Amino acid sequence: MAGLKALWVAVLLLLLQEASSQLNVCGRAPLNSKIVGGVDAAPGTWPWQARLEAVVLCGGSLINNMWVLTAAHCFPTNDTKGVTVFLGHQDQGGSNPNEVSRTVSRILCHPDYNSVTIDNDICLVQLSSSVTFTDYIMPVCLAAEGSTFNSGIINWVTGWGTASLEGSPADILQGVDVPIVGNRECNCSNGLGTITNNMICAGVPAGGKSVCRGDCGGPLVSRQGPLWVQSGVVSFSRGCALPNFPAVYARVSKYQPWILSKITTNQPGFVDFRSVGTDSDSTFNCGTQTSGPGTTATTAPLKCGSALMNTRDSGQVQSAGVWPWMASLQINGVHMCGGTLVAADAVLSDASCFTMQPSASYWRVELGRRNLNGTNSSTVTLAVRFIVFSNLTGDNIAVLTLSSSPRLSDYIQPICLDMGMGSFLNNADCWMAGWGLGQGGAQQTLQDFNAMLVVCSNVSSQRDYICTEALTVRQGDAGSPLMCKSDNYWTQVAVLPNANRSVFSATARFESFLRTTLGNLLSPPTTNHASDARFPMALSHLLLLSSLYLFSALI
Ligand SMILES: *[C@@H]1O[C@H](CO)[C@@H](O)[C@H](O)[C@H]1NC(C)=O
Ligand SMILES: *[C@@H]1O[C@H](CO)[C@@H](O)[C@H](O)[C@H]1NC(C)=O
Ligand SMILES: *[C@@H]1O[C@H](CO)[C@@H](O)[C@H](O)[C@H]1NC(C)=O
Ligand SMILES: *[C@@H]1O[C@H](CO)[C@@H](O)[C@H](O)[C@H]1NC(C)=O
Ligand SMILES: *[C@@H]1O[C@H](CO)[C@@H](O)[C@H](O)[C@H]1NC(C)=O
Ligand SMILES: *[C@@H]1O[C@H](CO)[C@@H](O)[C@H](O)[C@H]1NC(C)=O
Ligand SMILES: *[C@@H]1O[C@H](CO)[C@@H](O)[C@H](O)[C@H]1NC(C)=O
């Protein structure tokens, strides 16, 4: 009897010891020599990094020998079929001598994950069998409940999606250092109400370093003493590494009870991460600055609607650059539809253009063109990362997120978007432009036509519709703009559908969708257009949407 009791105690002790055993191994990366500056990571630099190949490519982090932490939005369903997890993976193109792969036995996403607000974007994935730790495969420690990450604390985000060239993911695992952006500041930059206490943000105010497609679910880690501690799970960001749009992560420290309730053996090591001093974010207020205190980069905000080469008014012969936001949307070098640059890295078009081919990877966007034939030094060709569609009854529009932001010039500029603020009726100077098939001669020169706006007589809302004298829309014109001049800048009032019309859905009708997908809308050069202050910003959650109904270039 006493012997049995002793055995039970021994088993209990073993269990207890097991329960905290990951603390003795987690967060060590013997081969990590990171200090600052982020590029290709040598093998073993981030030994907890997992690569999840499922419907979408995602990152993840190993937290014990059986479980990987990732984002809930990586798994629209909990179906484990076809999901493979790679550990010790380094080089997508080359050999991976330290790699192991596992299928998956369970996917447990957070029950309160909200696909609209992207709150609780966290998920646990159980491997079909355990992995053995090596210098290249190690679990990371997790930030314990109550951990503090003050603004400016340097973290590292890792993944294969960080390269932004032409939409293809990086071959070699990338790691970039990014400072924490406090939640108050992040709330201001991403849009008030978008950031909950379950989120943590990181990014550089000047942009250029952040997460991209394919990084989702990957870890954000910070070093405390000898240990690497995971602070966040890559969740969403607006575009790729845009200034003033810090990327948003699920805040790992909020999930200690949930994780421990799901993983009962070899429990992950939780480390209390503490920042010293006061957090500058605690006094951050929106409106006083767009980039946080202590930031140095003060790049002038991008303005819309300037067309310096446009001499339409003077009746002169038009040259290149007349409509510098015009984009040619192409498949295999063939013009299919028009579009307009409406943000640093986004093009607006008509949803009907994509019914035949909705997959982003097929599309190329050409900017800075006047003639479609031939080449031109002012032309930029970009891949498309993903395409999002509005979902209203009737007309719909599409926003294409480009693989990178084109360098702006006299030939490439974004146009402003009308949100029902402009009253363009009285003799407004309005135009449509497009590369309609068979127009523009052998050089396929961009054509433009004066459009006369009229009062809509039979519409449900004057704000939601724009009426013109009948407009001829030729094949290839769909997605092109109807645009009007006010003061010294141009504003797009409608996207041309693939039909001859006199009544068009106004851009204002898509306000909520546009604010959701584009974040802050651009403002014109001089006037202090108040259009951006009127509505609370909707949520920017492109990355999440991508897993649901947009078509990624990376899958
Ligand atoms: C997957 O989700 C469904 C519905 O939420 C649930 O009934 C089922 O038990 C889940 N399966 C697993 C393996 O968790
Ligand atoms: C973000 O802003 C909204 C609206 O002002 C507020 O309700 C919410 O608490 C803020 N979130 C954070 C984390 O500050
Ligand atoms: C190329 O650009 C130049 C100005 O840089 C312009 O004069 C010319 O018309 C353009 N040609 C085409 C084919 O767009
Ligand atoms: C573009 O069109 C012009 C005018 O017909 C022609 O001279 C030129 O060869 C064409 N360029 C190409 C690359 O097709
Ligand atoms: C579009 O809206 C309809 C009706 O509101 C809804 O049933 C459908 O699920 C939506 N589609 C997408 C892809 O969100
Ligand atoms: C006005 O709109 C209503 C509802 O869409 C339609 O039934 C009616 O025929 C329209 N009238 C005219 C004159 O177009
Ligand atoms: C618009 O009308 C023109 C001329 O009648 C026709 O050639 C063209 O195909 C029509 N466009 C569409 C999209 O139906």
XYZ file of C-alpha atoms and ligand atoms in Angstrom:
653
model
C 0.000 0.000 0.000
C 2.719 2.417 1.014
C 4.649 1.370 -2.081
C 1.662 2.186 -4.273
C 1.288 5.555 -2.579
C 4.956 6.314 -3.201
C 4.469 5.374 -6.832
C 1.531 7.744 -7.117
C 3.576 10.541 -5.577
C 6.363 9.810 -7.997
C 3.967 9.879 -10.941
C 2.452 13.101 -9.656
C 5.863 14.672 -9.260
C 6.774 13.561 -12.742
C 3.574 15.078 -14.062
C 4.177 18.313 -12.215
C 7.692 18.453 -13.468
C 6.470 17.693 -16.971
C 3.871 20.392 -16.677
C 6.508 23.085 -16.468
C 9.285 21.372 -18.328
C 9.147 23.575 -21.396
C 10.501 26.435 -19.273
C 13.791 24.581 -19.203
C 14.015 24.433 -22.966
C 11.870 27.155 -24.477
C 13.159 30.343 -26.034
C 16.745 29.223 -26.557
C 18.224 29.750 -29.983
C 21.877 28.765 -29.748
C 22.481 29.708 -33.357
C 20.813 33.127 -33.169
C 23.214 36.026 -33.536
C 20.579 38.685 -34.145
C 21.245 42.176 -32.948
C 19.558 44.589 -35.343
C 18.690 44.900 -39.012
C 16.591 42.290 -40.625
C 17.376 40.069 -43.539
C 17.818 36.412 -44.364
C 18.080 34.379 -41.218
C 20.842 31.793 -40.961
C 19.572 28.284 -40.249
C 18.628 27.895 -36.592
C 18.157 31.602 -35.951
C 14.465 31.143 -35.239
C 14.182 27.445 -34.337
C 10.494 27.652 -33.330
C 9.392 28.990 -36.696
C 6.863 26.697 -38.330
C 5.598 26.747 -41.856
C 1.976 25.685 -42.255
C 0.865 24.631 -45.668
C -2.895 24.468 -45.870
C -5.476 26.343 -47.905
C -3.312 29.376 -47.280
C 0.360 29.526 -46.492
C 0.850 30.577 -42.905
C 3.540 30.803 -40.293
C 3.400 29.468 -36.772
C 5.552 28.822 -33.724
C 6.440 25.613 -31.969
C 5.468 25.854 -28.277
C 6.215 22.294 -27.153
C 6.993 19.028 -28.929
C 3.413 18.560 -30.138
C 1.810 21.946 -30.566
C 2.152 24.923 -32.876
C 0.631 28.329 -32.198
C -0.783 30.202 -35.190
C -3.606 32.532 -36.266
C -7.257 31.488 -36.347
C -7.805 33.131 -39.709
C -5.373 30.635 -41.256
C -8.032 27.993 -40.728
C -11.476 28.914 -42.010
C -12.445 25.359 -40.964
C -10.912 23.015 -38.413
C -10.441 20.366 -41.089
C -6.973 18.887 -40.679
C -6.976 17.253 -44.094
C -4.167 18.476 -46.330
C -2.502 20.523 -43.598
C 1.247 19.993 -43.271
C 3.531 21.603 -40.715
C 7.232 22.006 -41.433
C 9.778 22.656 -38.694
C 13.452 23.385 -39.138
C 12.489 24.721 -42.552
C 14.800 27.337 -43.895
C 15.122 27.700 -47.612
C 12.087 27.332 -49.826
C 14.210 26.836 -52.929
C 17.145 24.935 -51.490
C 17.731 21.911 -49.339
C 16.560 21.747 -45.759
C 18.727 19.196 -43.982
C 17.255 20.069 -40.577
C 13.639 19.900 -41.596
C 10.907 17.614 -40.345
C 7.277 17.644 -41.399
C 4.137 16.475 -39.674
C 0.522 16.130 -40.546
C -1.958 17.546 -38.078
C -4.317 15.753 -35.698
C -6.283 18.686 -34.274
C -6.896 22.341 -34.975
C -8.243 24.247 -31.985
C -8.980 27.850 -32.755
C -10.099 30.271 -30.092
C -13.868 29.939 -29.538
C -14.250 33.724 -29.415
C -12.381 34.359 -32.635
C -14.385 37.000 -34.475
C -13.885 37.047 -38.208
C -15.284 40.559 -38.490
C -13.310 42.330 -35.786
C -10.443 39.792 -35.981
C -10.433 39.658 -32.226
C -8.897 36.519 -30.671
C -7.110 35.559 -33.887
C -5.268 32.663 -32.309
C -5.243 28.947 -32.907
C -3.505 25.817 -31.607
C -2.463 23.096 -34.025
C -1.567 19.659 -32.725
C 0.968 17.634 -34.673
C 0.193 14.023 -35.532
C 3.340 12.952 -33.678
C 5.889 14.731 -31.534
C 9.097 16.292 -32.821
C 12.571 16.010 -31.297
C 14.249 19.245 -30.304
C 17.513 20.107 -32.057
C 19.468 23.318 -32.516
C 17.100 23.925 -35.431
C 13.833 22.843 -33.819
C 13.060 24.356 -30.418
C 9.932 25.690 -28.732
C 9.584 29.394 -28.001
C 8.559 30.744 -24.584
C 5.234 32.538 -24.399
C 4.537 35.873 -22.717
C 2.746 35.194 -19.450
C -0.452 36.917 -18.390
C 0.303 40.451 -17.211
C 3.438 40.850 -19.332
C 4.118 44.432 -20.401
C 5.454 45.506 -23.775
C 6.016 49.255 -23.781
C 6.060 51.310 -26.964
C 9.424 51.075 -28.654
C 10.466 47.677 -27.258
C 12.195 45.887 -30.120
C 10.593 42.691 -31.308
C 11.293 40.437 -34.247
C 8.775 39.117 -36.689
C 9.705 36.160 -38.833
C 8.279 34.467 -41.876
C 8.659 33.643 -45.522
C 6.272 36.321 -46.662
C 8.257 39.411 -45.844
C 9.864 39.967 -49.229
C 7.605 42.219 -51.207
C 8.978 41.792 -54.711
C 6.474 40.837 -57.353
C 4.212 39.066 -54.959
C 6.271 35.948 -54.508
C 7.140 34.796 -51.028
C 10.727 34.835 -49.843
C 12.772 31.683 -50.301
C 14.818 32.121 -47.158
C 13.217 32.661 -43.776
C 13.217 36.389 -43.055
C 13.380 38.172 -39.743
C 12.846 41.876 -39.240
C 13.123 43.967 -36.107
C 10.093 46.091 -35.377
C 9.337 48.261 -32.355
C 6.128 47.811 -30.397
C 3.538 50.481 -31.135
C 1.301 50.986 -28.125
C -2.360 50.078 -28.442
C -3.592 53.660 -28.110
C -1.349 54.847 -30.898
C -2.130 51.768 -32.980
C -5.839 52.412 -32.520
C -5.320 55.894 -33.949
C -3.249 54.761 -36.914
C -5.328 51.771 -37.877
C -8.655 53.365 -37.132
C -10.351 53.935 -33.790
C -12.098 50.856 -32.578
C -10.026 48.424 -34.625
C -7.637 47.560 -31.827
C -8.780 45.591 -28.811
C -6.859 44.728 -25.666
C -6.335 41.259 -27.120
C -4.098 42.744 -29.794
C -0.575 44.109 -29.834
C 0.945 46.207 -32.614
C 4.432 46.614 -33.999
C 5.904 48.469 -36.920
C 8.213 51.257 -37.939
C 6.660 54.699 -38.424
C 8.519 55.196 -41.691
C 7.208 51.903 -43.026
C 9.249 49.544 -45.112
C 9.562 46.800 -42.527
C 6.654 44.717 -41.562
C 4.633 41.667 -42.293
C 3.146 40.632 -45.569
C 1.043 37.877 -46.946
C 2.329 34.486 -45.963
C 3.551 35.701 -42.585
C 0.178 35.313 -40.931
C 0.193 33.144 -37.856
C 3.921 33.627 -37.459
C 5.511 34.763 -34.223
C 6.488 38.189 -32.931
C 9.211 37.611 -30.365
C 11.278 39.695 -27.996
C 14.330 38.820 -26.009
C 14.438 38.919 -22.221
C 17.833 37.907 -20.898
C 18.735 34.651 -22.608
C 15.152 33.794 -23.550
C 13.099 34.582 -26.593
C 9.508 35.241 -25.610
C 6.620 35.344 -28.034
C 4.541 38.492 -27.639
C 2.267 38.233 -30.660
C 0.831 36.134 -33.464
C 0.790 37.878 -36.863
C -2.841 38.774 -37.488
C -3.467 41.581 -39.943
C -1.979 44.685 -41.498
C -3.012 47.225 -44.022
C -1.024 46.662 -47.135
C 2.588 45.755 -46.739
C 4.810 47.770 -44.470
C 2.984 51.025 -45.062
C 4.024 54.020 -43.008
C 1.747 54.679 -40.064
C -0.023 51.374 -40.336
C 1.576 49.178 -37.719
C 0.869 45.509 -38.193
C -1.510 43.955 -35.702
C -0.876 40.773 -33.735
C -2.875 38.652 -31.319
C -1.518 39.477 -27.838
C -0.175 36.148 -26.605
C -0.153 37.117 -22.916
C -3.962 37.333 -22.986
C -4.254 33.656 -23.788
C -2.254 31.903 -21.070
C -5.358 30.376 -19.385
C -6.832 29.274 -22.692
C -3.579 27.714 -23.933
C -2.999 25.921 -20.635
C -6.560 24.600 -20.689
C -5.948 23.023 -24.081
C -2.395 21.762 -23.611
C -2.208 19.768 -20.424
C 1.020 17.831 -20.892
C 4.416 19.369 -21.609
C 2.777 22.716 -21.042
C 4.409 25.601 -22.903
C 6.793 27.788 -20.915
C 5.228 31.100 -19.937
C 7.626 33.899 -19.084
C 6.637 37.140 -17.418
C 7.979 39.787 -19.777
C 8.459 43.155 -18.103
C 9.226 46.522 -19.629
C 10.919 49.061 -17.386
C 9.810 52.683 -17.081
C 6.533 54.260 -18.088
C 4.917 53.430 -21.358
C 4.820 56.503 -23.608
C 1.651 55.069 -25.089
C -0.291 55.679 -21.887
C -0.581 59.361 -22.780
C -0.886 59.009 -26.531
C -3.757 60.929 -28.113
C -5.035 60.658 -31.655
C -4.998 63.695 -33.867
C -2.011 65.437 -32.375
C 0.338 63.373 -34.440
C 0.028 60.610 -36.964
C 3.267 59.005 -35.979
C 4.004 58.440 -32.379
C 6.167 60.355 -29.964
C 9.842 59.887 -30.480
C 9.459 59.017 -34.128
C 11.739 60.749 -36.540
C 10.372 59.959 -39.970
C 8.006 62.705 -41.027
C 7.420 61.823 -44.640
C 4.769 64.099 -46.072
C 1.446 62.282 -46.297
C 0.543 61.072 -49.746
C -1.803 63.468 -51.558
C -4.234 62.556 -54.283
C -5.601 64.033 -57.467
C -2.654 65.980 -58.867
C -2.107 65.751 -62.591
C 0.684 68.152 -63.404
C 0.841 67.029 -67.026
C -2.891 67.444 -67.563
C -3.525 70.333 -69.918
C -7.100 69.415 -70.722
C -8.393 72.827 -69.763
C -6.148 74.703 -72.134
C -7.234 72.606 -75.106
C -3.671 71.545 -75.804
C -2.761 68.245 -77.352
C -2.615 65.679 -74.617
C 0.590 63.926 -73.740
C 1.589 61.157 -71.396
C 0.685 61.774 -67.767
C -2.664 63.345 -68.522
C -4.408 60.846 -66.230
C -1.544 59.645 -64.042
C -3.727 57.306 -61.928
C -4.825 55.267 -64.931
C -3.900 51.617 -64.638
C -4.085 48.932 -67.288
C -5.106 45.606 -65.744
C -3.622 42.799 -67.767
C -3.442 39.042 -68.063
C -0.465 37.707 -70.015
C 0.308 41.195 -71.268
C -3.190 41.686 -72.702
C -5.224 44.647 -71.487
C -8.458 43.458 -69.881
C -9.772 46.343 -67.822
C -8.988 49.790 -66.549
C -8.272 50.795 -62.973
C -7.117 53.728 -60.895
C -4.397 54.129 -58.329
C -6.225 55.145 -55.147
C -3.577 54.533 -52.457
C 0.154 54.013 -52.265
C -0.316 50.363 -53.147
C -3.917 49.846 -54.211
C -5.831 50.044 -57.462
C -9.603 50.381 -57.787
C -11.491 48.614 -60.554
C -14.826 47.034 -61.373
C -15.742 43.657 -59.899
C -17.036 42.401 -63.252
C -13.465 42.362 -64.573
C -12.606 39.419 -62.344
C -15.499 37.050 -62.856
C -13.501 35.044 -65.379
C -10.222 35.128 -63.471
C -10.499 36.025 -59.797
C -7.057 34.754 -58.842
C -4.674 37.621 -58.068
C -1.631 35.775 -59.353
C -2.807 35.996 -62.967
C -3.057 39.758 -62.981
C -0.515 42.485 -63.647
C -1.089 46.188 -63.194
C 0.640 48.692 -65.436
C 0.909 52.272 -64.295
C 2.480 55.277 -65.981
C 1.308 54.266 -69.448
C -0.358 56.228 -72.177
C 0.111 53.919 -75.143
C -0.429 50.259 -74.460
C 1.946 49.135 -77.168
C 5.696 49.457 -76.847
C 7.735 50.138 -73.761
C 8.268 53.291 -71.798
C 10.629 54.257 -69.022
C 7.779 55.828 -67.052
C 5.855 52.556 -66.957
C 5.769 50.345 -63.884
C 4.404 46.796 -63.951
C 3.348 45.262 -60.662
C 1.951 41.968 -59.508
C -1.223 41.811 -57.453
C -1.097 40.469 -53.928
C -4.794 40.079 -53.443
C -8.141 41.290 -54.677
C -11.078 42.205 -52.462
C -14.593 42.724 -53.725
C -17.406 44.809 -52.360
C -20.589 42.860 -51.804
C -23.574 45.125 -52.450
C -26.609 44.379 -54.527
C -26.108 45.675 -58.054
C -22.738 47.065 -59.072
C -19.631 46.054 -57.205
C -16.067 47.209 -57.193
C -12.706 45.580 -56.589
C -9.606 46.755 -54.749
C -6.321 45.243 -55.877
C -3.457 45.369 -53.432
C -0.217 45.675 -55.365
C 2.962 43.752 -54.666
C 4.684 47.033 -53.819
C 4.067 50.754 -53.925
C 5.037 52.216 -57.284
C 7.425 55.151 -57.251
C 5.290 58.188 -57.890
C 6.122 60.554 -60.737
C 4.395 62.999 -63.050
C 3.089 59.881 -64.797
C 2.013 57.941 -61.714
C -0.186 59.591 -59.071
C -3.198 58.459 -57.052
C -6.630 59.990 -57.601
C -8.931 61.180 -54.807
C -12.155 59.300 -54.112
C -15.424 61.129 -53.705
C -17.372 60.171 -50.602
C -20.385 62.253 -51.441
C -18.754 65.483 -50.344
C -18.197 67.001 -53.755
C -21.082 68.544 -55.590
C -20.046 68.180 -59.170
C -23.254 69.003 -60.943
C -22.946 72.609 -61.941
C -20.788 72.631 -65.034
C -18.359 70.266 -63.413
C -15.356 69.368 -65.506
C -15.839 65.593 -65.677
C -14.185 62.948 -67.838
C -14.025 59.277 -68.449
C -10.833 57.708 -69.731
C -10.036 54.217 -70.896
C -8.245 51.875 -73.207
C -11.436 50.634 -74.865
C -10.770 47.883 -77.351
C -10.191 49.147 -80.866
C -9.737 52.708 -79.681
C -6.552 54.703 -79.740
C -5.155 53.378 -83.014
C -2.211 51.049 -83.427
C -0.514 52.545 -80.386
C -3.634 51.879 -78.334
C -3.465 55.351 -76.886
C -5.554 56.096 -73.806
C -8.801 57.773 -74.844
C -10.751 60.276 -72.836
C -14.218 61.712 -73.215
C -15.932 64.620 -71.618
C -18.838 63.443 -69.465
C -21.773 65.666 -68.650
C -23.226 65.056 -65.204
C -26.964 65.441 -64.771
C -29.296 65.282 -61.792
C -30.403 61.712 -61.217
C -34.148 61.537 -61.572
C -35.095 58.119 -60.317
C -32.611 56.842 -57.777
C -32.986 55.793 -54.175
C -30.210 58.118 -53.046
C -28.590 61.081 -54.755
C -25.441 60.357 -52.807
C -25.166 56.766 -53.997
C -25.584 57.375 -57.712
C -23.998 59.541 -60.374
C -25.922 60.241 -63.550
C -24.547 61.365 -66.876
C -25.734 61.817 -70.385
C -25.529 58.336 -71.920
C -21.934 57.077 -71.883
C -20.527 54.505 -74.231
C -18.436 51.999 -72.362
C -16.420 49.798 -74.688
C -14.883 46.473 -73.921
C -11.702 47.249 -71.984
C -13.164 50.401 -70.445
C -14.709 48.656 -67.453
C -12.933 49.550 -64.223
C -11.875 52.916 -65.632
C -12.838 56.099 -63.829
C -15.448 58.731 -64.151
C -13.666 61.711 -62.631
C -14.250 65.384 -61.978
C -12.044 68.328 -61.258
C -12.412 70.547 -58.230
C -9.976 73.384 -57.578
C -6.604 71.960 -58.456
C -7.210 68.255 -58.086
C -9.185 65.369 -59.538
C -11.674 63.151 -57.773
C -13.088 59.870 -58.966
C -16.861 59.787 -58.626
C -17.628 56.371 -60.149
C -16.043 53.214 -61.530
C -17.245 52.334 -65.023
C -19.119 49.028 -65.139
C -19.026 46.733 -68.157
C -22.162 48.276 -69.674
C -23.361 51.397 -71.427
C -25.079 53.485 -68.811
C -26.312 56.824 -67.736
C -26.694 55.879 -64.061
C -23.584 54.754 -62.185
C -22.995 53.557 -58.656
C -21.058 56.404 -57.039
C -17.805 55.721 -55.199
C -19.645 57.111 -52.156
C -21.966 54.102 -52.250
C -18.947 51.944 -51.424
C -17.699 54.173 -48.639
C -17.743 51.535 -45.942
C -16.031 48.965 -48.159
C -13.406 51.467 -49.317
C -12.598 52.596 -45.807
C -12.376 48.993 -44.719
C -9.971 47.981 -47.432
C -7.966 51.175 -47.893
C -7.865 52.530 -44.347
C -7.413 56.297 -44.393
C -8.476 57.704 -47.726
C -6.008 60.080 -49.342
C -6.698 63.783 -49.186
C -6.133 66.340 -51.932
C -3.096 68.626 -51.988
C -4.090 71.947 -50.489
C -7.641 71.925 -49.229
C -8.300 70.454 -45.863
C -10.987 68.117 -47.054
C -12.781 66.945 -43.946
C -14.085 63.810 -45.621
C -11.854 61.577 -43.602
C -13.026 62.746 -40.235
C -16.702 62.146 -40.724
C -17.013 58.438 -40.181
C -15.360 56.224 -37.671
C -12.877 54.204 -39.612
C -13.962 50.764 -40.453
C -11.765 47.848 -39.760
C -8.843 47.175 -41.972
C -8.556 43.471 -42.167
C -7.389 42.645 -45.619
C -5.338 39.748 -44.475
C -8.265 38.191 -42.772
C -10.595 38.761 -45.662
C -8.048 37.029 -47.797
C -8.712 33.752 -46.126
C -12.403 34.089 -46.757
C -13.180 35.517 -50.099
C -10.310 37.147 -51.767
C -7.833 35.422 -53.881
C -4.295 35.567 -52.819
C -1.300 35.595 -55.036
C 0.464 33.355 -52.612
C -1.841 30.383 -52.540
C -14.656 21.197 -35.786
O -15.677 22.157 -35.656
C -16.969 21.581 -35.562
C -17.976 22.695 -35.594
O -17.540 23.795 -34.861
C -17.053 20.740 -34.281
O -18.324 20.145 -34.187
C -15.999 19.661 -34.338
O -15.981 18.932 -33.145
C -14.635 20.284 -34.576
N -13.671 19.230 -34.782
C -12.528 19.179 -34.111
C -11.634 18.056 -34.490
O -12.210 20.009 -33.280
C -9.731 52.095 -29.584
O -10.667 53.096 -29.806
C -11.999 52.761 -29.452
C -12.901 53.903 -29.843
O -12.436 55.095 -29.302
C -12.077 52.438 -27.949
O -13.368 52.024 -27.628
C -11.108 51.314 -27.655
O -11.089 51.063 -26.276
C -9.710 51.693 -28.115
N -8.831 50.573 -27.910
C -7.660 50.689 -27.260
C -6.891 49.425 -27.145
O -7.259 51.739 -26.831
C 6.658 57.591 -72.829
O 6.922 58.654 -71.954
C 7.214 59.879 -72.561
C 7.545 60.837 -71.461
O 8.396 60.246 -70.550
C 6.056 60.332 -73.412
O 6.412 61.508 -74.091
C 5.665 59.257 -74.381
O 4.492 59.625 -75.041
C 5.440 57.939 -73.654
N 5.178 56.891 -74.574
C 4.264 55.966 -74.323
C 4.232 54.857 -75.298
O 3.504 55.981 -73.375
C 3.263 50.666 -81.587
O 2.484 51.315 -82.576
C 3.221 52.115 -83.448
C 2.269 52.852 -84.370
O 1.599 51.983 -85.215
C 4.186 51.252 -84.249
O 4.971 52.060 -85.090
C 5.090 50.523 -83.279
O 5.901 49.607 -83.964
C 4.269 49.746 -82.269
N 5.171 49.193 -81.260
C 5.118 47.927 -80.905
C 6.132 47.484 -79.915
O 4.277 47.147 -81.334
C -22.417 38.863 -49.755
O -23.638 39.287 -49.199
C -24.625 38.271 -49.136
C -25.918 38.894 -48.693
O -25.695 39.840 -47.694
C -24.142 37.173 -48.196
O -25.088 36.141 -48.129
C -22.834 36.635 -48.737
O -22.314 35.675 -47.840
C -21.827 37.740 -48.923
N -20.664 37.198 -49.590
C -19.446 37.357 -49.136
C -18.392 36.714 -49.937
O -19.191 37.998 -48.125
C -38.145 54.380 -61.188
O -37.691 53.312 -60.344
C -38.699 52.361 -60.049
C -38.119 51.369 -59.045
O -36.822 51.044 -59.381
C -39.180 51.691 -61.330
O -40.209 50.760 -61.040
C -39.691 52.762 -62.281
O -40.033 52.162 -63.524
C -38.643 53.821 -62.516
N -39.197 54.904 -63.316
C -38.583 55.421 -64.367
C -39.262 56.541 -65.046
O -37.497 55.016 -64.763
C -21.986 50.139 -75.748
O -22.466 50.547 -76.992
C -21.514 50.461 -78.047
C -22.085 51.121 -79.281
O -23.421 50.840 -79.406
C -21.204 48.990 -78.280
O -20.262 48.862 -79.312
C -20.638 48.431 -76.992
O -20.406 47.060 -77.123
C -21.570 48.678 -75.820
N -20.860 48.331 -74.615
C -21.211 47.331 -73.821
C -20.352 47.081 -72.655
O -22.166 46.631 -74.013
